[in-house]
Coordinates of C-alpha atoms and ligand atoms in Angstrom, one line a residue:
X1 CA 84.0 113.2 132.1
X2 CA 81.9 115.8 134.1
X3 CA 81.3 115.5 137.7
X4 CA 78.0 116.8 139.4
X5 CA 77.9 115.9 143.1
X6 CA 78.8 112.5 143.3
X7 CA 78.1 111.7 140.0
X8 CA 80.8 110.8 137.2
X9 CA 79.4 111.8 133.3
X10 CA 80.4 110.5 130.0
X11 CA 78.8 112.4 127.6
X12 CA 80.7 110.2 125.2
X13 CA 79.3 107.3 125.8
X14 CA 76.2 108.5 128.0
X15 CA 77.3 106.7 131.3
X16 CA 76.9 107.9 134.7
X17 CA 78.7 106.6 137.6
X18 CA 78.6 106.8 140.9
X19 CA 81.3 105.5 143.8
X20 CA 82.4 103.6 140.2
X21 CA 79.2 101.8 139.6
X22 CA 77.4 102.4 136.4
X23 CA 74.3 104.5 137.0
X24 CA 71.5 104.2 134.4
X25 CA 68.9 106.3 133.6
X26 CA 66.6 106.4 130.5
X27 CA 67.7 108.3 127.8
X28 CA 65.4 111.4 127.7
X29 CA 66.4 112.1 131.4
X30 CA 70.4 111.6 129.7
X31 CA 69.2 113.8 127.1
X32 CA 67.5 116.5 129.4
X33 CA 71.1 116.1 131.9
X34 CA 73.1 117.0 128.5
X35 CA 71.5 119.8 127.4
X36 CA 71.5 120.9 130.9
X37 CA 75.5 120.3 131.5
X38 CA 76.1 122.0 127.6
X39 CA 73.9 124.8 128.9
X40 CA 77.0 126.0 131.4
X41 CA 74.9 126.9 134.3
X42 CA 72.1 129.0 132.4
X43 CA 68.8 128.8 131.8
X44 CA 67.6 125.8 129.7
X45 CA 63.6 126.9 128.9
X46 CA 60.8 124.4 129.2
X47 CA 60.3 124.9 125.6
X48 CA 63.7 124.1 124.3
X49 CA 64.1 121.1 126.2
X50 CA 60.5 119.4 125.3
X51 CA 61.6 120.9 121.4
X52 CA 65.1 119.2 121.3
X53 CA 64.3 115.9 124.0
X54 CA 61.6 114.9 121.9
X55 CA 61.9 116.4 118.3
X56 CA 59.4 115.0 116.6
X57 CA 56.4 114.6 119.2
X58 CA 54.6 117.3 121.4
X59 CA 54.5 116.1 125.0
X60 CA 52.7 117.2 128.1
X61 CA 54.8 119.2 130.3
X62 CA 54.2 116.4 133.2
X63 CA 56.1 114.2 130.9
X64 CA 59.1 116.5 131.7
X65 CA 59.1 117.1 135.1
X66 CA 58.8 113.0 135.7
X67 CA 62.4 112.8 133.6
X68 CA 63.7 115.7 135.9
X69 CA 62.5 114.0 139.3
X70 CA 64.4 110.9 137.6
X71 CA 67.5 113.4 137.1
X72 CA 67.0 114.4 141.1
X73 CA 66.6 111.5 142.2
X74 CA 69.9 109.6 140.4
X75 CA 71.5 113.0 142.0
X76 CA 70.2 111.9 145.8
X77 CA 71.4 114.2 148.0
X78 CA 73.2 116.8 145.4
X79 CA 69.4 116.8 144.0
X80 CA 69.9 120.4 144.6
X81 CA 72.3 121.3 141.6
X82 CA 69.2 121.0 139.5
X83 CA 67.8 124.3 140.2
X84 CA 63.7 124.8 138.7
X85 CA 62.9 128.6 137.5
X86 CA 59.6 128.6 138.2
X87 CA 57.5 129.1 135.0
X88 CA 60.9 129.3 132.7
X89 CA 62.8 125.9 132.9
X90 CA 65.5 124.9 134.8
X91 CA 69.6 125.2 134.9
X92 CA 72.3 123.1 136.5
X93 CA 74.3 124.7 139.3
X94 CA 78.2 124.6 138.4
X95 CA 80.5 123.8 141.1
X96 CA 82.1 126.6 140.9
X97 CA 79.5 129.2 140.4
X98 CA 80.9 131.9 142.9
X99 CA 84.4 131.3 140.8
X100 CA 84.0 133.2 137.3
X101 CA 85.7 131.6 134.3
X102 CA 85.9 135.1 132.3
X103 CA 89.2 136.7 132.3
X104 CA 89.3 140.4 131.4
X105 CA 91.3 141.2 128.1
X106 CA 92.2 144.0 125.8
X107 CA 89.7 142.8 123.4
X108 CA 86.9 142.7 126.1
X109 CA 85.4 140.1 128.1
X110 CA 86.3 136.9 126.4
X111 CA 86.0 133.7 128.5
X112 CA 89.0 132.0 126.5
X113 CA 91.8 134.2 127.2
X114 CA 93.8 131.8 128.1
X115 CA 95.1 128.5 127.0
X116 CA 92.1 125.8 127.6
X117 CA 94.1 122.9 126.6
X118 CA 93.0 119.7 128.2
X119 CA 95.8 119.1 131.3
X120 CA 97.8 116.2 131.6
X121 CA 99.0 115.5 128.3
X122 CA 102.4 113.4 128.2
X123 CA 105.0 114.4 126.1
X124 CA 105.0 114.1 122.7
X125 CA 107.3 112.0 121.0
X126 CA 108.8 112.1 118.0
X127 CA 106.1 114.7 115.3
X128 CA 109.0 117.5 115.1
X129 CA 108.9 117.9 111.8
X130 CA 104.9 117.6 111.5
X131 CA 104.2 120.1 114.5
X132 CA 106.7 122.8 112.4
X133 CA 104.8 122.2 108.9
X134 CA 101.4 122.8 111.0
X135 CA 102.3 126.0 112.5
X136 CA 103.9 126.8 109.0
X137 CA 100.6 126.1 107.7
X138 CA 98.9 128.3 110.3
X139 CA 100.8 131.4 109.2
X140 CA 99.7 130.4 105.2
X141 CA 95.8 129.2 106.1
X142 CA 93.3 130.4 108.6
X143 CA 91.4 126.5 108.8
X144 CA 94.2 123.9 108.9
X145 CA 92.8 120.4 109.5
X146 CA 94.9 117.3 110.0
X147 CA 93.8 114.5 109.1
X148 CA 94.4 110.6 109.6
X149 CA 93.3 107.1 110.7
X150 CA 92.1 106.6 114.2
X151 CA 94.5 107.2 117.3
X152 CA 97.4 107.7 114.7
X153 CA 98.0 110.7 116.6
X154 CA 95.9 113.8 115.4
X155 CA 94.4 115.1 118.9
X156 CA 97.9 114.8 120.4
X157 CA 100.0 116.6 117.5
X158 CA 97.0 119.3 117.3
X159 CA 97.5 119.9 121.0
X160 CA 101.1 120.2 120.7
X161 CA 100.5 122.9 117.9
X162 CA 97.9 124.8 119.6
X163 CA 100.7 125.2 122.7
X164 CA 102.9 126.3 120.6
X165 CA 100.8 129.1 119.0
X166 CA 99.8 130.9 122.1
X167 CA 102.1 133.7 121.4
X168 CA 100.0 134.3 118.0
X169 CA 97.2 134.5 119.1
X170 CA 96.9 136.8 122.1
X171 CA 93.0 136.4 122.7
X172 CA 93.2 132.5 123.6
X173 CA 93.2 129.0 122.5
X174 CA 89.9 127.4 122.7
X175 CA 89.8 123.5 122.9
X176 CA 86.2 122.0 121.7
X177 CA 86.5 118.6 122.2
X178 CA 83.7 117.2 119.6
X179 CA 84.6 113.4 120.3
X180 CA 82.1 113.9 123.1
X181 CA 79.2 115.3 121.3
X182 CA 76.3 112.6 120.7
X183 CA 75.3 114.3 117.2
X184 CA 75.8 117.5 115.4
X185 CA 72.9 119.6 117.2
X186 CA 74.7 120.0 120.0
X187 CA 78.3 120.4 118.2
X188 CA 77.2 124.1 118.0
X189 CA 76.7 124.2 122.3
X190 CA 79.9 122.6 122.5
X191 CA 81.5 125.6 120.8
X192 CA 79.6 128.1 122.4
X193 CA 80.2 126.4 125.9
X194 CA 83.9 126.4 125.1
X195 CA 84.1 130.1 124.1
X196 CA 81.9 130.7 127.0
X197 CA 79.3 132.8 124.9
X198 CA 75.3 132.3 127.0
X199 CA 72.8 132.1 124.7
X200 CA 69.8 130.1 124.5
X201 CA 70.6 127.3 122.6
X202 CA 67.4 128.0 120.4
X203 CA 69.1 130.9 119.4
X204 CA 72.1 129.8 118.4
X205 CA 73.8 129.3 114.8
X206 CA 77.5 129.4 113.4
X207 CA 77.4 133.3 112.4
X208 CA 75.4 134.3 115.9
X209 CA 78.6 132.7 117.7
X210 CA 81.1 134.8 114.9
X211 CA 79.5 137.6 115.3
X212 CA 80.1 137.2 119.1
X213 CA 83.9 137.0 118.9
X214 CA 84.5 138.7 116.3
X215 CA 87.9 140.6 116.2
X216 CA 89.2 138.3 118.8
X217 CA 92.9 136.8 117.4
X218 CA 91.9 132.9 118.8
X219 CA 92.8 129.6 117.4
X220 CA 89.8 127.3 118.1
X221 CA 90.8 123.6 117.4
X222 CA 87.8 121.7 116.9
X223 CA 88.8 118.1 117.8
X224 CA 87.4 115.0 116.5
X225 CA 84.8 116.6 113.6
X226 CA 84.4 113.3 111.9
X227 CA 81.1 112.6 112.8
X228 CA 79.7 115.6 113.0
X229 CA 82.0 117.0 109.7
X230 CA 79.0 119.1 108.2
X231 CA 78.5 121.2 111.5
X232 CA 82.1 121.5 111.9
X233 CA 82.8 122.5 108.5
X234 CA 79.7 125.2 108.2
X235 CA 81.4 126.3 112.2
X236 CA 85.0 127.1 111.2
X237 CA 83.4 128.3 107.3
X238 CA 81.3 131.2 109.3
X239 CA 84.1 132.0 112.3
X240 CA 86.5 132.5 109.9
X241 CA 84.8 134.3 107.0
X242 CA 84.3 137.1 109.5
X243 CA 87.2 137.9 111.2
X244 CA 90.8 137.8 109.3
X245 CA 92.5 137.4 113.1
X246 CA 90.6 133.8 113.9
X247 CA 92.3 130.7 112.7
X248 CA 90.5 126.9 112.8
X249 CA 92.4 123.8 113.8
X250 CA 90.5 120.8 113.0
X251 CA 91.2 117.2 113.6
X252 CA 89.1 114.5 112.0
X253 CA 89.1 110.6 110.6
X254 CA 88.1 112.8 107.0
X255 CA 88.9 116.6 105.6
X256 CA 86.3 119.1 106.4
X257 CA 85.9 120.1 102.6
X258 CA 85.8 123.6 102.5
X259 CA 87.6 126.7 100.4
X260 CA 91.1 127.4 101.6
X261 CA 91.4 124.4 104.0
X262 CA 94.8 123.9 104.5
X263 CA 95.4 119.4 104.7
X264 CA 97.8 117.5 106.7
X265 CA 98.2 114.0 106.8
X266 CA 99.5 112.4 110.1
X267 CA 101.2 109.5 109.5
X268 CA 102.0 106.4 111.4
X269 CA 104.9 107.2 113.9
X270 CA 108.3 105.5 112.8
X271 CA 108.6 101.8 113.0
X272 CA 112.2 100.1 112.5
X273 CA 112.8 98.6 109.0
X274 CA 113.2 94.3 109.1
X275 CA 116.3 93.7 109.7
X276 CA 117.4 96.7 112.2
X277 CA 118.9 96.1 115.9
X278 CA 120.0 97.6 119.1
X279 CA 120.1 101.5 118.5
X280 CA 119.0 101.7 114.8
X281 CA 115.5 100.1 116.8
X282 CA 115.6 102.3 119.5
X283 CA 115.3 105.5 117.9
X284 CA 112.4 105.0 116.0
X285 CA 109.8 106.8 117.6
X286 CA 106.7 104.1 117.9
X287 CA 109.4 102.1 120.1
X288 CA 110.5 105.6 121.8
X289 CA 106.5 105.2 122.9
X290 CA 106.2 102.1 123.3
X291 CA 108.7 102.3 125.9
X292 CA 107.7 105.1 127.7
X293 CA 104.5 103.4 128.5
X294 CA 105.4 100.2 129.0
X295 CA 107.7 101.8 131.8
X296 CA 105.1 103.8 133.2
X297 CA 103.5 100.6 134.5
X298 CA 106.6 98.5 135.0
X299 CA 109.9 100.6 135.6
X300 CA 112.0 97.7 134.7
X301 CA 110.4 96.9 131.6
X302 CA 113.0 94.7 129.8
X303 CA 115.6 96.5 128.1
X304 CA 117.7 93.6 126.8
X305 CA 118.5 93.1 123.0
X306 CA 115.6 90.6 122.5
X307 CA 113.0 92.5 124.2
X308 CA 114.2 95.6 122.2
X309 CA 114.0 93.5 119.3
X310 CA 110.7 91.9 119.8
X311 CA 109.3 95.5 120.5
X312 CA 110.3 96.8 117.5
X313 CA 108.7 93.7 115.6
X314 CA 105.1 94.8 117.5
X315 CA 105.5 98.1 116.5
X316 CA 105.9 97.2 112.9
X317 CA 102.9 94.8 113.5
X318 CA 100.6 97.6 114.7
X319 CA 101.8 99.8 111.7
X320 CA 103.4 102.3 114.0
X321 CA 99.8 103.5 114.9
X322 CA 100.3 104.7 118.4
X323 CA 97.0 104.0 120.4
X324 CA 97.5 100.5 119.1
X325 CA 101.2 101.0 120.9
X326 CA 99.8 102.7 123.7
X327 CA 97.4 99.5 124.3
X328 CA 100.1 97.0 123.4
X329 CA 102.6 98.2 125.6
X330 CA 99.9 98.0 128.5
X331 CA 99.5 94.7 127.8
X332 CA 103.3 93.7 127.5
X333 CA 103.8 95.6 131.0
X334 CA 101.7 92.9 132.4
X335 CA 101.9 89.6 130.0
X336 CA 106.0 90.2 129.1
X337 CA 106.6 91.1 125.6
X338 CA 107.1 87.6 124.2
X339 CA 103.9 86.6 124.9
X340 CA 102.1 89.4 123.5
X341 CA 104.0 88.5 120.1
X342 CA 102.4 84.8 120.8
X343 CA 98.7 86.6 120.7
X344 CA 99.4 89.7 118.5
X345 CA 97.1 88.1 115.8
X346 CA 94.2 88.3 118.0
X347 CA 94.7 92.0 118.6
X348 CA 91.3 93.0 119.3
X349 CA 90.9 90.4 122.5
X350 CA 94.2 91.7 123.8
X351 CA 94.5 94.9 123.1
X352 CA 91.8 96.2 125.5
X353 CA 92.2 97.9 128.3
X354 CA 94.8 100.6 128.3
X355 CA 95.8 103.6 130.7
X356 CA 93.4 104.7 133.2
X357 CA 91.4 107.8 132.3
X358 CA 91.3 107.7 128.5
X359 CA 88.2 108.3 126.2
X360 CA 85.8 104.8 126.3
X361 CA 86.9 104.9 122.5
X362 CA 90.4 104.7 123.1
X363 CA 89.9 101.9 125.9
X364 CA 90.0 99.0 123.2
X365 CA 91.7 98.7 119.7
X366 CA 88.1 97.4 118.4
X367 CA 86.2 100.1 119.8
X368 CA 88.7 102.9 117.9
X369 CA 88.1 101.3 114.8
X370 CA 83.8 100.5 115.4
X371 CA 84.0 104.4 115.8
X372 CA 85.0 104.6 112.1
X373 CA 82.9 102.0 110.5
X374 CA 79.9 103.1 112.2
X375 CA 80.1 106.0 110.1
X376 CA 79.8 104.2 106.9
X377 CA 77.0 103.6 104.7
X378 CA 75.9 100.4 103.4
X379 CA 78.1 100.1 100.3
X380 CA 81.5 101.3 102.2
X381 CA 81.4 99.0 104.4
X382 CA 80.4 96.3 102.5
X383 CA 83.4 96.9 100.6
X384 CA 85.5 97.4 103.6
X385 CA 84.6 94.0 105.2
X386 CA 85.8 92.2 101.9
X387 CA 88.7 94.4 101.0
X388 CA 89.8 92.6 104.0
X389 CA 91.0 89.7 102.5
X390 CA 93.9 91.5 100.5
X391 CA 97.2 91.2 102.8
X392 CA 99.2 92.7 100.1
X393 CA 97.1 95.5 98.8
X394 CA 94.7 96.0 96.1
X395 CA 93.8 96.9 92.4
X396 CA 90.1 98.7 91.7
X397 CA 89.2 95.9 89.6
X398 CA 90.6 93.4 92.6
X399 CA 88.0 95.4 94.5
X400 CA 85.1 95.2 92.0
X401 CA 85.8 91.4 91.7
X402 CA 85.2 90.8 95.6
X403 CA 82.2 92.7 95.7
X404 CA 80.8 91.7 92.2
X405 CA 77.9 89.0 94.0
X406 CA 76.6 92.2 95.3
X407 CA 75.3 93.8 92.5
X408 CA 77.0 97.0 93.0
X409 CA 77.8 99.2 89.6
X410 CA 81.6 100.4 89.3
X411 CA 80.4 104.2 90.2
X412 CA 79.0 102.7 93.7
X413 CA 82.3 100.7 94.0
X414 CA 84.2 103.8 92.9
X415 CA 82.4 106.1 95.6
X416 CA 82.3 103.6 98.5
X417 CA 86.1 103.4 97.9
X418 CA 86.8 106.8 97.5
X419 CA 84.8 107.6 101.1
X420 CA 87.1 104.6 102.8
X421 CA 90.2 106.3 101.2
X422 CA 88.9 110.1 102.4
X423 CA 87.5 108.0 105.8
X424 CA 91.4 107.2 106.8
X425 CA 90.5 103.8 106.2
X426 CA 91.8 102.5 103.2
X427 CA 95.2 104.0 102.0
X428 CA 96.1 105.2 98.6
X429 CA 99.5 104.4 97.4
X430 CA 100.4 107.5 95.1
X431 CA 102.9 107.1 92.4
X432 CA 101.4 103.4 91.2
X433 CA 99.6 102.7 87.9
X434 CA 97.1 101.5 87.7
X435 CA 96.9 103.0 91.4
X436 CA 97.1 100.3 94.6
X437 CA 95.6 100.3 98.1
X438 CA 96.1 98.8 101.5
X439 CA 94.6 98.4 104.2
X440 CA 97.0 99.3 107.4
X441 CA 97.2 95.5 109.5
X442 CA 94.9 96.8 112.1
X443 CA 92.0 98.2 110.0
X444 CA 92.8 94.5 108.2
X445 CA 92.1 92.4 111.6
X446 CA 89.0 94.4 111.7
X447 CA 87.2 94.0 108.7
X448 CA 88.0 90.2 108.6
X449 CA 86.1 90.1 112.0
X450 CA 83.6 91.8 110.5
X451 CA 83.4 89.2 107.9
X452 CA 83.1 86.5 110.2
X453 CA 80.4 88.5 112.3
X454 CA 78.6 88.5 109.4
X455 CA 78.8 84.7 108.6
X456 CA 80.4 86.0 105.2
X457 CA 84.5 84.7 105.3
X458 CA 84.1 81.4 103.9
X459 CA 82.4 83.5 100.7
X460 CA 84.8 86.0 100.7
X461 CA 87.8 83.2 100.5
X462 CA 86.4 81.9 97.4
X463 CA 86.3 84.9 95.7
X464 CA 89.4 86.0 96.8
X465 CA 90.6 82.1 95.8
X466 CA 89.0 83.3 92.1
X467 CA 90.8 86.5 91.7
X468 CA 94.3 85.5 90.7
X469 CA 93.4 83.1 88.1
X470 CA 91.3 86.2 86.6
X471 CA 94.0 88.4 86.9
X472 CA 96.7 86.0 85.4
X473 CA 94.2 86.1 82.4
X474 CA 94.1 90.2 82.1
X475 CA 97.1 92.1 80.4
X476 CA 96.4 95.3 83.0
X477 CA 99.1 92.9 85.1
X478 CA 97.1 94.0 88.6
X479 CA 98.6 91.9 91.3
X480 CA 97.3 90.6 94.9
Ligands
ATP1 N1 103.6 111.5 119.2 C1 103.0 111.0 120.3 N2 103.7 111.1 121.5 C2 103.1 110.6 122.6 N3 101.9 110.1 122.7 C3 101.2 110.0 121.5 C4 101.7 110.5 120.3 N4 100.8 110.4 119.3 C5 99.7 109.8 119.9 N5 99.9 109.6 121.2 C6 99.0 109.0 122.2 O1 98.3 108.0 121.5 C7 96.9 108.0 121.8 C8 96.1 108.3 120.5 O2 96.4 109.6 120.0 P1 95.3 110.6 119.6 O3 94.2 110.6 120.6 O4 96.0 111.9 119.3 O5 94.8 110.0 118.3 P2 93.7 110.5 117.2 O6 94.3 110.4 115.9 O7 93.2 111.8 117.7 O8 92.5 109.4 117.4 P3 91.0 109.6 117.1 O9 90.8 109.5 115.6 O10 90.3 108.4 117.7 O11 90.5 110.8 117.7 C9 96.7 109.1 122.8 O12 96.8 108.5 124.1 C10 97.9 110.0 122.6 O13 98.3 110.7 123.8
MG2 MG1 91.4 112.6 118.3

């Protein structure tokens, strides 16, 4: 969120508020307000704005000075903050403008030289090992990315890291939170605006904004690349191709792709096996967390054997997946934990709603996972909607079967499965033959809504119905 004046922005999901109504405004005068807010209080010409605002058209200059009166106006009496330079373009006042954000270091003038780590964080539970392996990693590799499903964990354990690497990197650590960034022109003004560098956006490209820190020992953790991956891979290829001292920490739903990245794979956090109890439950860390927040709303969350029990039983029901957690134990602060078992299977109309303050796409379970599959294509999630009928995994040729009525060829399936596994949102069970996949129980509940959205379960039963009498029939012995 950015505040100017009065005014609450989401660049995430382009809403305004004010006094915590919703404020709209049409979508060139959002677009004109973002490149304004990314432009950090400089200049943003006439030209660049009518060139990026409306790309493919050429517009009389009236045209943008009635989105800016619109911008004014939604601004009332802060209309000010909007300053025109006559003949030039315009710039937004910061709030702070008298206060500089630069902090003088032995390698020069370099906005980030200190931690700019997003406050507030709560403690991390649990990740010990994972947090050691990434700094390890850091020392091996100069782009480390960790991957993983959505709200397993990746922005939380890559913020944990990046604390603990300040002392390696003397020249700052630079937080660019992407998640926020409406498409990948503007994930290049995100880093520049968090290294602090002022040029006009025009003018900007990967190896301009290398060139600009180069020699500077920073670790820039580029959060949330997924949907703008090409940008952020071609960003952290050029920072770190020029200087040996610069390291990249990436976080993203799928691997960057480039030479020398350095993979991690966040897992679920623990969940207690079946048949555990009492302590053996307790110090698993999804519980640790669901705990935690559960007591952050209600002190005197229920501690007695069957809560404890039934809490470990939700964990293990939301895969150990800890925004799911994080939602679920919202919801059990309120509801009591017994009755959220009662609803668990309609996770996505109860788990909505979680802690104040959070990203709109961590606000609901269904809105984490629409975040994924909106960055599909056709085929993937196709395949995705009717892998959803497995509960127990799946076989390729289990997956070419439910898909055969749409005509795809075994490459497309092959491709479209390969980009859910690489997506984070089909899992690959290593060490089978032939190889099996899964779906984690979330990502599950999804794509069988999707099914039904589409008016396509009742086809997707039958030919799930079909498959086992096929593969009773084949000697491969693939099983459901
Ligand atoms: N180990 C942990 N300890 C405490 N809180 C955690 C832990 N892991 C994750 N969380 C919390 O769970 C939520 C989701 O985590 P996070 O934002 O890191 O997920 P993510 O993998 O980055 O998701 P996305 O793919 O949507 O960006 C956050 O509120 C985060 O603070
Ligand atoms: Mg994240």
């Amino acid at each position: 969120m950015v505040r100017i004046g009065q005014l609450l922005i989401s660049l995430e999901s382009r809403e305004i508020q004010l006094d915590s109504e919703s404020l709209r405004i049409g979508s060139r005068a959002f677009d004109i307000l973002e490149l304004l807010i990314r432009a950090q209080g400089t200049l943003v010409s006439k030209d660049e704005i009518m060139r990026r605002v409306w790309p493919d058209t050429v517009v009389e200059e009236n045209n943008l000075q009635v989105h800016v009166a619109a911008l004014r106006k939604a601004l009332g009496a802060d209309r000010d903050l909007i300053k025109t330079v006559p003949g030039r373009g315009y710039r937004l006042m910061l709030a702070h403008e008298e206060a500089p954000l630069q902090h003088e270091t032995a390698a020069g003038l370099l906005p980030c030289a200190s931690i700019m780590l997003p406050a507030g964080v709560s403690a991390l539970i649990g990740r010990q090992t994972l947090v050691a392996q990434v700094l390890g990693g850091l020392n091996a590799g100069r782009v480390v990315t960790l991957v993983g499903a959505g709200g397993i964990g990746k922005t939380r354990v890559a913020l944990e890291v990046a604390g603990q690497a300040t002392m390696r990197f003397p020249d700052g650590v630079v937080f660019v939170p992407l998640a926020s960034v409406s498409n990948a022109r503007f994930a290049l003004e995100a880093l520049a605006g968090a290294l602090g560098i002022k040029l006009p956006a025009g003018r900007l490209s990967s190896d301009l904004i290398a060139a600009e820190i180069a020699g500077r020992r920073v670790l820039i953790v580029l959060d949330n690349c997924e949907h703008v991956i090409d940008a952020a891979a071609e960003m952290a290829r050029a920072m770190t191709a020029v200087n040996p001292a610069l390291c990249v920490l990436a976080t993203s739903r799928e691997a960057l792709r480039i030479q020398d990245e350095v993979l991690y794979h966040v897992p679920s956090l623990d969940v207690p096996p079946d048949a555990s109890l009492g302590d053996e439950i307790l110090q698993t860390s999804a519980v640790q967390l669901f705990l935690a927040r559960a007591r952050t709303i209600d002190p005197c969350f229920s501690s007695d054997e069957r809560s404890i029990f039934l809490t470990g039983l939700v964990c293990r029901r939301l895969d150990g997946i800890p925004l799911a957690i994080e939602l679920a134990a919202a919801r059990a602060a309120v509801l009591g934990i017994e009755v959220l078992v009662d609803h668990l299977d309609e996770c996505f109309r109860i788990l909505t709603g979680g802690f104040r303050g959070v990203l709109p796409r961590h606000q609901t379970l269904k809105a984490m996972l629409d975040w994924s599959y909106r960055l599909l294509d056709d085929t993937e999630r196709t395949l995705l909607r009717w892998l959803g009928v497995f509960l127990n995994g799946f076989s390729f040729d289990a997956a070419c079967h439910m898909v055969a009525a749409h005509g795809f060829s075994q490459t497309e399936i092959l491709d479209a499965l390969g980009g859910l596994v690489s997506k984070s949102l089909v899992i690959h069970d290593s060490g089978t033959v032939p190889s099996r996949y899964r779906l984690l129980a979330t990502t599950r509940a999804y794509a069988l809504q999707q099914l039904e959205d589409n008016g396509e379960r009742k086809a997707a039963a039958l030919a799930h119905a079909a498959w086992p009498v096929l593969a009773h029939q084949r000697t491969s012995g693939s099983i459901l």
